[in-house]
Amino acid sequence: MPKFEHHIFICQNTREPGHARGSCNTDGQSKLLKLFKDALKKYNLGAQVRSNKSGCLDQCEHGPTVVIYPKAIWYGAVKDEDVEEIVSELSQGRALDRLVMKDACINTPSCEHRQPAK
């Protein structure tokens, strides 16, 4: 089997409802992960792309968060209905621009969406 061309990491971090930083997997059901796996099968990408559950990606304010490597495409506020479009774009070698997080918001405390520490 050849190496995977892409890895999709889907944050599965769960916090209690109402937490200040939010939660990527609010109900603990991992629905986004399952949807990605199904979409990869539909687009016949299972041999080239691997979808993995991830612990906290520290982008909670943008959750649910997904990152695709090796291109380091960060998606925020991913909804169930976005998954097939993300995979479709990936199959064409493109990112889904409307969900790509701004570079200024990735791994920085100065992001406009980040809550100040208490």
Short mmCIF file of N, CA, C and O in Angstrom, two decimals:
data_model
loop_
_atom_site.label_atom_id
_atom_site.label_comp_id
_atom_site.label_asym_id
_atom_site.label_seq_id
_atom_site.Cartn_x
_atom_site.Cartn_y
_atom_site.Cartn_z
N MET A 1 0.85 -1.19 0.00
CA MET A 1 0.00 0.00 0.00
C MET A 1 0.89 1.25 0.00
O MET A 1 1.82 1.34 0.80
N PRO A 2 0.61 2.21 -0.87
CA PRO A 2 1.40 3.45 -0.89
C PRO A 2 1.12 4.31 0.34
O PRO A 2 0.13 4.12 1.04
N LYS A 3 2.03 5.25 0.59
CA LYS A 3 1.83 6.17 1.71
C LYS A 3 0.60 7.04 1.46
O LYS A 3 0.23 7.31 0.32
N PHE A 4 0.00 7.49 2.55
CA PHE A 4 -1.13 8.41 2.43
C PHE A 4 -0.62 9.76 1.93
O PHE A 4 0.43 10.24 2.36
N GLU A 5 -1.37 10.39 1.04
CA GLU A 5 -1.03 11.72 0.54
C GLU A 5 -1.46 12.81 1.51
O GLU A 5 -0.87 13.89 1.54
N HIS A 6 -2.52 12.55 2.26
CA HIS A 6 -3.07 13.52 3.20
C HIS A 6 -3.54 12.81 4.46
O HIS A 6 -4.00 11.67 4.39
N HIS A 7 -3.44 13.53 5.56
CA HIS A 7 -4.04 13.10 6.82
C HIS A 7 -5.01 14.20 7.24
O HIS A 7 -4.64 15.38 7.28
N ILE A 8 -6.21 13.81 7.55
CA ILE A 8 -7.22 14.74 8.06
C ILE A 8 -7.37 14.47 9.55
O ILE A 8 -7.71 13.36 9.95
N PHE A 9 -7.12 15.49 10.35
CA PHE A 9 -7.27 15.36 11.80
C PHE A 9 -8.52 16.13 12.22
O PHE A 9 -8.62 17.34 11.97
N ILE A 10 -9.45 15.44 12.86
CA ILE A 10 -10.72 16.02 13.29
C ILE A 10 -10.70 16.08 14.82
O ILE A 10 -10.62 15.04 15.48
N CYS A 11 -10.76 17.29 15.36
CA CYS A 11 -10.71 17.45 16.80
C CYS A 11 -11.90 16.75 17.44
O CYS A 11 -13.04 16.93 17.03
N GLN A 12 -11.60 15.97 18.48
CA GLN A 12 -12.64 15.23 19.22
C GLN A 12 -12.74 15.70 20.67
O GLN A 12 -13.34 15.03 21.50
N ASN A 13 -12.11 16.83 20.98
CA ASN A 13 -12.12 17.32 22.35
C ASN A 13 -13.54 17.67 22.78
O ASN A 13 -14.29 18.31 22.05
N THR A 14 -13.90 17.20 23.96
CA THR A 14 -15.24 17.43 24.49
C THR A 14 -15.13 18.18 25.81
O THR A 14 -14.37 17.78 26.69
N ARG A 15 -15.88 19.26 25.91
CA ARG A 15 -15.97 20.02 27.16
C ARG A 15 -17.44 20.12 27.56
O ARG A 15 -18.33 19.91 26.74
N GLU A 16 -17.63 20.49 28.81
CA GLU A 16 -18.99 20.63 29.29
C GLU A 16 -19.71 21.76 28.54
O GLU A 16 -19.06 22.72 28.11
N PRO A 17 -21.01 21.65 28.37
CA PRO A 17 -21.77 22.70 27.69
C PRO A 17 -21.56 24.05 28.36
O PRO A 17 -21.48 24.15 29.59
N GLY A 18 -21.43 25.09 27.55
CA GLY A 18 -21.27 26.44 28.05
C GLY A 18 -19.85 26.83 28.41
O GLY A 18 -19.62 27.94 28.89
N HIS A 19 -18.88 25.94 28.20
CA HIS A 19 -17.49 26.26 28.51
C HIS A 19 -17.06 27.47 27.68
O HIS A 19 -17.42 27.60 26.50
N ALA A 20 -16.28 28.36 28.27
CA ALA A 20 -15.86 29.60 27.61
C ALA A 20 -15.10 29.37 26.31
O ALA A 20 -15.20 30.17 25.38
N ARG A 21 -14.35 28.28 26.21
CA ARG A 21 -13.57 28.03 25.00
C ARG A 21 -14.32 27.21 23.96
O ARG A 21 -13.85 27.03 22.85
N GLY A 22 -15.46 26.70 24.31
CA GLY A 22 -16.22 25.90 23.35
C GLY A 22 -15.78 24.44 23.36
O GLY A 22 -14.97 24.03 24.18
N SER A 23 -16.30 23.69 22.42
CA SER A 23 -16.02 22.26 22.33
C SER A 23 -16.18 21.83 20.89
O SER A 23 -17.13 22.22 20.21
N CYS A 24 -15.25 21.01 20.41
CA CYS A 24 -15.33 20.54 19.03
C CYS A 24 -16.24 19.33 18.86
O CYS A 24 -16.72 19.06 17.77
N ASN A 25 -16.45 18.59 19.93
CA ASN A 25 -17.23 17.36 19.87
C ASN A 25 -18.23 17.39 21.02
O ASN A 25 -18.18 16.60 21.95
N THR A 26 -19.14 18.35 20.92
CA THR A 26 -20.02 18.67 22.05
C THR A 26 -20.80 17.49 22.61
O THR A 26 -20.99 17.38 23.80
N ASP A 27 -21.26 16.59 21.75
CA ASP A 27 -22.07 15.49 22.25
C ASP A 27 -21.28 14.19 22.45
O ASP A 27 -21.83 13.17 22.85
N GLY A 28 -19.98 14.22 22.13
CA GLY A 28 -19.15 13.04 22.30
C GLY A 28 -19.42 11.92 21.31
O GLY A 28 -18.93 10.81 21.47
N GLN A 29 -20.18 12.20 20.27
CA GLN A 29 -20.58 11.17 19.31
C GLN A 29 -19.63 11.02 18.12
O GLN A 29 -19.80 10.11 17.31
N SER A 30 -18.66 11.93 17.96
CA SER A 30 -17.67 11.85 16.87
C SER A 30 -18.31 11.82 15.49
O SER A 30 -17.82 11.17 14.57
N LYS A 31 -19.41 12.54 15.32
CA LYS A 31 -20.14 12.50 14.05
C LYS A 31 -19.31 13.01 12.89
O LYS A 31 -19.33 12.43 11.80
N LEU A 32 -18.55 14.10 13.09
CA LEU A 32 -17.73 14.62 11.99
C LEU A 32 -16.72 13.58 11.51
O LEU A 32 -16.52 13.42 10.31
N LEU A 33 -16.10 12.88 12.43
CA LEU A 33 -15.13 11.85 12.06
C LEU A 33 -15.80 10.80 11.18
O LEU A 33 -15.27 10.41 10.13
N LYS A 34 -16.97 10.34 11.56
CA LYS A 34 -17.70 9.35 10.79
C LYS A 34 -18.07 9.88 9.41
O LYS A 34 -17.97 9.17 8.40
N LEU A 35 -18.48 11.15 9.36
CA LEU A 35 -18.84 11.74 8.07
C LEU A 35 -17.63 11.85 7.14
O LEU A 35 -17.74 11.62 5.93
N PHE A 36 -16.47 12.20 7.70
CA PHE A 36 -15.26 12.25 6.87
C PHE A 36 -14.92 10.87 6.33
O PHE A 36 -14.60 10.72 5.15
N LYS A 37 -14.98 9.86 7.16
CA LYS A 37 -14.68 8.50 6.71
C LYS A 37 -15.64 8.08 5.58
O LYS A 37 -15.21 7.51 4.58
N ASP A 38 -16.91 8.39 5.73
CA ASP A 38 -17.90 8.07 4.69
C ASP A 38 -17.63 8.83 3.40
O ASP A 38 -17.72 8.26 2.31
N ALA A 39 -17.31 10.11 3.51
CA ALA A 39 -17.04 10.92 2.32
C ALA A 39 -15.79 10.44 1.59
O ALA A 39 -15.75 10.42 0.35
N LEU A 40 -14.77 10.03 2.33
CA LEU A 40 -13.55 9.51 1.68
C LEU A 40 -13.86 8.24 0.91
O LEU A 40 -13.34 8.04 -0.20
N LYS A 41 -14.72 7.40 1.45
CA LYS A 41 -15.15 6.20 0.72
C LYS A 41 -15.92 6.59 -0.54
O LYS A 41 -15.69 6.03 -1.61
N LYS A 42 -16.84 7.52 -0.40
CA LYS A 42 -17.66 7.95 -1.54
C LYS A 42 -16.80 8.47 -2.68
O LYS A 42 -17.07 8.20 -3.85
N TYR A 43 -15.75 9.23 -2.34
CA TYR A 43 -14.86 9.80 -3.36
C TYR A 43 -13.69 8.87 -3.69
O TYR A 43 -12.78 9.26 -4.40
N ASN A 44 -13.76 7.64 -3.18
CA ASN A 44 -12.75 6.62 -3.45
C ASN A 44 -11.33 7.11 -3.10
O ASN A 44 -10.39 6.89 -3.86
N LEU A 45 -11.22 7.78 -1.97
CA LEU A 45 -9.93 8.33 -1.54
C LEU A 45 -9.32 7.56 -0.37
O LEU A 45 -8.28 7.97 0.16
N GLY A 46 -9.94 6.47 0.03
CA GLY A 46 -9.48 5.74 1.20
C GLY A 46 -8.03 5.31 1.15
O GLY A 46 -7.37 5.23 2.18
N ALA A 47 -7.50 5.03 -0.03
CA ALA A 47 -6.11 4.60 -0.14
C ALA A 47 -5.13 5.77 -0.12
O ALA A 47 -3.95 5.59 0.15
N GLN A 48 -5.63 6.99 -0.40
CA GLN A 48 -4.75 8.16 -0.47
C GLN A 48 -4.88 9.09 0.73
O GLN A 48 -3.97 9.85 1.02
N VAL A 49 -6.02 9.07 1.40
CA VAL A 49 -6.29 10.03 2.47
C VAL A 49 -6.76 9.28 3.70
O VAL A 49 -7.63 8.42 3.64
N ARG A 50 -6.19 9.64 4.83
CA ARG A 50 -6.56 9.02 6.10
C ARG A 50 -7.23 10.06 6.99
O ARG A 50 -6.72 11.17 7.14
N SER A 51 -8.38 9.74 7.54
CA SER A 51 -9.02 10.63 8.51
C SER A 51 -8.79 10.05 9.90
O SER A 51 -8.97 8.85 10.12
N ASN A 52 -8.36 10.91 10.80
CA ASN A 52 -8.01 10.49 12.16
C ASN A 52 -8.70 11.37 13.18
O ASN A 52 -8.84 12.57 12.97
N LYS A 53 -9.06 10.77 14.32
CA LYS A 53 -9.52 11.59 15.43
C LYS A 53 -8.30 12.24 16.05
O LYS A 53 -7.19 11.71 16.02
N SER A 54 -8.53 13.41 16.58
CA SER A 54 -7.47 14.17 17.22
C SER A 54 -7.95 14.63 18.58
O SER A 54 -9.13 14.88 18.78
N GLY A 55 -7.00 14.77 19.48
CA GLY A 55 -7.29 15.46 20.73
C GLY A 55 -7.35 16.95 20.42
O GLY A 55 -7.39 17.37 19.26
N CYS A 56 -7.33 17.75 21.45
CA CYS A 56 -7.46 19.20 21.29
C CYS A 56 -6.39 19.75 20.35
O CYS A 56 -5.20 19.48 20.51
N LEU A 57 -6.81 20.52 19.37
CA LEU A 57 -5.91 21.21 18.44
C LEU A 57 -5.65 22.65 18.89
O LEU A 57 -5.02 23.41 18.19
N ASP A 58 -6.17 23.02 20.04
CA ASP A 58 -6.00 24.33 20.67
C ASP A 58 -6.53 25.47 19.80
O ASP A 58 -5.99 26.57 19.80
N GLN A 59 -7.58 25.20 19.07
CA GLN A 59 -8.25 26.22 18.27
C GLN A 59 -9.73 26.22 18.64
O GLN A 59 -10.61 26.36 17.80
N CYS A 60 -9.99 26.05 19.91
CA CYS A 60 -11.33 25.81 20.43
C CYS A 60 -12.36 26.86 20.01
O CYS A 60 -13.51 26.55 19.75
N GLU A 61 -11.92 28.11 19.95
CA GLU A 61 -12.83 29.19 19.60
C GLU A 61 -13.33 29.08 18.16
O GLU A 61 -14.28 29.74 17.76
N HIS A 62 -12.68 28.24 17.39
CA HIS A 62 -13.03 28.06 15.97
C HIS A 62 -13.71 26.72 15.72
O HIS A 62 -13.92 26.36 14.58
N GLY A 63 -14.00 26.00 16.78
CA GLY A 63 -14.48 24.64 16.65
C GLY A 63 -15.83 24.51 16.00
O GLY A 63 -16.57 25.48 15.89
N PRO A 64 -16.10 23.34 15.54
CA PRO A 64 -15.21 22.21 15.39
C PRO A 64 -14.08 22.51 14.40
O PRO A 64 -14.28 23.16 13.38
N THR A 65 -12.89 22.02 14.77
CA THR A 65 -11.68 22.30 14.01
C THR A 65 -11.18 21.04 13.32
O THR A 65 -11.20 19.96 13.89
N VAL A 66 -10.72 21.23 12.07
CA VAL A 66 -10.15 20.16 11.26
C VAL A 66 -8.88 20.70 10.62
O VAL A 66 -8.85 21.84 10.17
N VAL A 67 -7.83 19.87 10.58
CA VAL A 67 -6.61 20.26 9.89
C VAL A 67 -6.20 19.14 8.95
O VAL A 67 -6.34 17.96 9.28
N ILE A 68 -5.74 19.53 7.76
CA ILE A 68 -5.31 18.54 6.76
C ILE A 68 -3.83 18.75 6.48
O ILE A 68 -3.41 19.85 6.09
N TYR A 69 -3.07 17.69 6.69
CA TYR A 69 -1.64 17.71 6.40
C TYR A 69 -1.36 16.83 5.20
O TYR A 69 -2.12 15.92 4.92
N PRO A 70 -0.31 17.11 4.42
CA PRO A 70 0.83 17.95 4.74
C PRO A 70 0.67 19.42 4.38
O PRO A 70 1.55 20.22 4.65
N LYS A 71 -0.43 19.81 3.80
CA LYS A 71 -0.59 21.21 3.38
C LYS A 71 -0.92 22.15 4.53
O LYS A 71 -0.93 23.36 4.35
N ALA A 72 -1.21 21.62 5.71
CA ALA A 72 -1.57 22.41 6.89
C ALA A 72 -2.73 23.35 6.59
O ALA A 72 -2.68 24.55 6.82
N ILE A 73 -3.81 22.78 6.07
CA ILE A 73 -5.04 23.53 5.82
C ILE A 73 -5.89 23.42 7.08
O ILE A 73 -6.30 22.32 7.46
N TRP A 74 -6.11 24.55 7.72
CA TRP A 74 -6.89 24.59 8.97
C TRP A 74 -8.30 25.08 8.66
O TRP A 74 -8.47 26.16 8.09
N TYR A 75 -9.28 24.29 9.06
CA TYR A 75 -10.68 24.66 8.90
C TYR A 75 -11.30 24.90 10.27
O TYR A 75 -11.06 24.13 11.20
N GLY A 76 -12.14 25.92 10.35
CA GLY A 76 -12.85 26.20 11.58
C GLY A 76 -14.35 26.23 11.35
O GLY A 76 -14.81 26.41 10.22
N ALA A 77 -15.09 26.04 12.42
CA ALA A 77 -16.55 26.05 12.39
C ALA A 77 -17.11 25.05 11.39
O ALA A 77 -18.08 25.32 10.68
N VAL A 78 -16.49 23.86 11.32
CA VAL A 78 -16.92 22.83 10.38
C VAL A 78 -18.23 22.23 10.85
O VAL A 78 -18.38 21.82 12.00
N LYS A 79 -19.18 22.19 9.94
CA LYS A 79 -20.49 21.60 10.22
C LYS A 79 -20.62 20.30 9.43
O LYS A 79 -19.91 20.07 8.45
N ASP A 80 -21.56 19.48 9.84
CA ASP A 80 -21.78 18.20 9.17
C ASP A 80 -21.92 18.38 7.66
O ASP A 80 -21.35 17.63 6.87
N GLU A 81 -22.68 19.39 7.28
CA GLU A 81 -22.96 19.60 5.86
C GLU A 81 -21.75 20.10 5.07
O GLU A 81 -21.78 20.13 3.83
N ASP A 82 -20.66 20.46 5.74
CA ASP A 82 -19.44 20.93 5.06
C ASP A 82 -18.51 19.79 4.66
O ASP A 82 -17.66 19.95 3.79
N VAL A 83 -18.65 18.64 5.29
CA VAL A 83 -17.68 17.56 5.14
C VAL A 83 -17.54 17.11 3.69
O VAL A 83 -16.42 17.02 3.16
N GLU A 84 -18.63 16.84 3.03
CA GLU A 84 -18.53 16.35 1.64
C GLU A 84 -17.88 17.39 0.73
O GLU A 84 -17.08 17.04 -0.14
N GLU A 85 -18.18 18.65 0.96
CA GLU A 85 -17.58 19.71 0.14
C GLU A 85 -16.07 19.81 0.40
O GLU A 85 -15.29 20.01 -0.53
N ILE A 86 -15.65 19.64 1.66
CA ILE A 86 -14.22 19.65 1.98
C ILE A 86 -13.52 18.51 1.25
O ILE A 86 -12.48 18.70 0.62
N VAL A 87 -14.09 17.32 1.31
CA VAL A 87 -13.48 16.15 0.67
C VAL A 87 -13.51 16.30 -0.85
O VAL A 87 -12.53 15.97 -1.53
N SER A 88 -14.58 16.83 -1.39
CA SER A 88 -14.66 17.06 -2.83
C SER A 88 -13.55 18.00 -3.30
O SER A 88 -12.87 17.74 -4.30
N GLU A 89 -13.38 19.10 -2.57
CA GLU A 89 -12.31 20.05 -2.91
C GLU A 89 -10.93 19.40 -2.77
O GLU A 89 -10.06 19.58 -3.62
N LEU A 90 -10.73 18.63 -1.70
CA LEU A 90 -9.46 17.93 -1.50
C LEU A 90 -9.18 16.98 -2.66
O LEU A 90 -8.04 16.89 -3.13
N SER A 91 -10.21 16.32 -3.16
CA SER A 91 -10.02 15.39 -4.28
C SER A 91 -9.56 16.10 -5.54
O SER A 91 -8.97 15.49 -6.42
N GLN A 92 -9.81 17.41 -5.60
CA GLN A 92 -9.38 18.23 -6.74
C GLN A 92 -8.09 19.01 -6.43
O GLN A 92 -7.68 19.86 -7.21
N GLY A 93 -7.53 18.75 -5.25
CA GLY A 93 -6.29 19.42 -4.86
C GLY A 93 -6.48 20.85 -4.37
O GLY A 93 -5.55 21.65 -4.37
N ARG A 94 -7.71 21.16 -3.93
CA ARG A 94 -8.01 22.53 -3.50
C ARG A 94 -8.49 22.54 -2.05
O ARG A 94 -8.96 21.54 -1.54
N ALA A 95 -8.41 23.73 -1.46
CA ALA A 95 -8.97 23.96 -0.13
C ALA A 95 -10.35 24.59 -0.29
O ALA A 95 -10.63 25.24 -1.30
N LEU A 96 -11.18 24.40 0.69
CA LEU A 96 -12.50 25.04 0.72
C LEU A 96 -12.33 26.39 1.41
O LEU A 96 -12.37 26.48 2.64
N ASP A 97 -12.10 27.42 0.62
CA ASP A 97 -11.69 28.73 1.13
C ASP A 97 -12.62 29.32 2.17
O ASP A 97 -12.16 29.97 3.11
N ARG A 98 -13.91 29.10 2.06
CA ARG A 98 -14.83 29.75 2.98
C ARG A 98 -14.69 29.26 4.42
O ARG A 98 -15.13 29.94 5.35
N LEU A 99 -14.04 28.13 4.65
CA LEU A 99 -13.85 27.62 6.00
C LEU A 99 -12.41 27.69 6.50
O LEU A 99 -12.14 27.37 7.65
N VAL A 100 -11.49 28.09 5.62
CA VAL A 100 -10.08 28.15 6.02
C VAL A 100 -9.89 29.25 7.06
O VAL A 100 -10.34 30.38 6.89
N MET A 101 -9.23 28.88 8.15
CA MET A 101 -8.97 29.84 9.22
C MET A 101 -7.87 30.82 8.79
O MET A 101 -6.94 30.45 8.08
N LYS A 102 -7.98 32.05 9.26
CA LYS A 102 -6.96 33.06 8.98
C LYS A 102 -5.66 32.67 9.67
O LYS A 102 -5.68 32.20 10.82
N ASP A 103 -4.53 32.89 9.00
CA ASP A 103 -3.24 32.60 9.61
C ASP A 103 -3.08 33.33 10.94
O ASP A 103 -2.47 32.81 11.88
N ALA A 104 -3.63 34.53 11.04
CA ALA A 104 -3.50 35.33 12.27
C ALA A 104 -4.25 34.72 13.45
O ALA A 104 -4.06 35.15 14.58
N CYS A 105 -5.07 33.71 13.19
CA CYS A 105 -5.84 33.08 14.27
C CYS A 105 -5.29 31.71 14.67
O CYS A 105 -5.76 31.14 15.65
N ILE A 106 -4.34 31.19 13.96
CA ILE A 106 -3.85 29.85 14.25
C ILE A 106 -2.68 29.91 15.23
O ILE A 106 -1.67 30.55 14.96
N ASN A 107 -2.89 29.29 16.38
CA ASN A 107 -1.86 29.18 17.42
C ASN A 107 -1.33 30.53 17.89
O ASN A 107 -0.14 30.69 18.11
N THR A 108 -2.21 31.48 18.04
CA THR A 108 -1.79 32.78 18.53
C THR A 108 -2.80 33.31 19.55
O THR A 108 -4.00 33.22 19.32
N PRO A 109 -2.31 33.87 20.65
CA PRO A 109 -3.23 34.42 21.64
C PRO A 109 -3.89 35.72 21.19
O PRO A 109 -4.84 36.19 21.79
N SER A 110 -3.40 36.30 20.09
CA SER A 110 -3.95 37.57 19.64
C SER A 110 -5.14 37.42 18.69
O SER A 110 -5.66 38.40 18.19
N CYS A 111 -5.59 36.20 18.46
CA CYS A 111 -6.73 35.98 17.57
C CYS A 111 -7.95 36.72 18.09
O CYS A 111 -8.25 36.71 19.29
N GLU A 112 -8.66 37.34 17.20
CA GLU A 112 -9.86 38.11 17.56
C GLU A 112 -10.95 37.23 18.19
O GLU A 112 -11.84 37.74 18.87
N HIS A 113 -10.90 35.94 17.98
CA HIS A 113 -11.92 35.03 18.48
C HIS A 113 -11.59 34.45 19.86
O HIS A 113 -12.44 33.86 20.50
N ARG A 114 -10.35 34.58 20.27
CA ARG A 114 -9.90 33.97 21.52
C ARG A 114 -10.36 34.77 22.72
O ARG A 114 -10.19 35.99 22.75
N GLN A 115 -10.90 34.09 23.70
CA GLN A 115 -11.34 34.72 24.94
C GLN A 115 -10.11 35.01 25.80
O GLN A 115 -9.21 34.18 25.86
N PRO A 116 -10.06 36.15 26.47
CA PRO A 116 -8.94 36.41 27.35
C PRO A 116 -8.92 35.42 28.52
O PRO A 116 -9.98 34.99 28.99
N ALA A 117 -7.71 35.06 28.95
CA ALA A 117 -7.57 34.14 30.08
C ALA A 117 -8.10 34.79 31.35
O ALA A 117 -7.94 35.99 31.55
N LYS A 118 -8.74 33.99 32.19
CA LYS A 118 -9.30 34.52 33.44
C LYS A 118 -8.44 34.13 34.60
O LYS A 118 -7.78 33.18 34.64
#
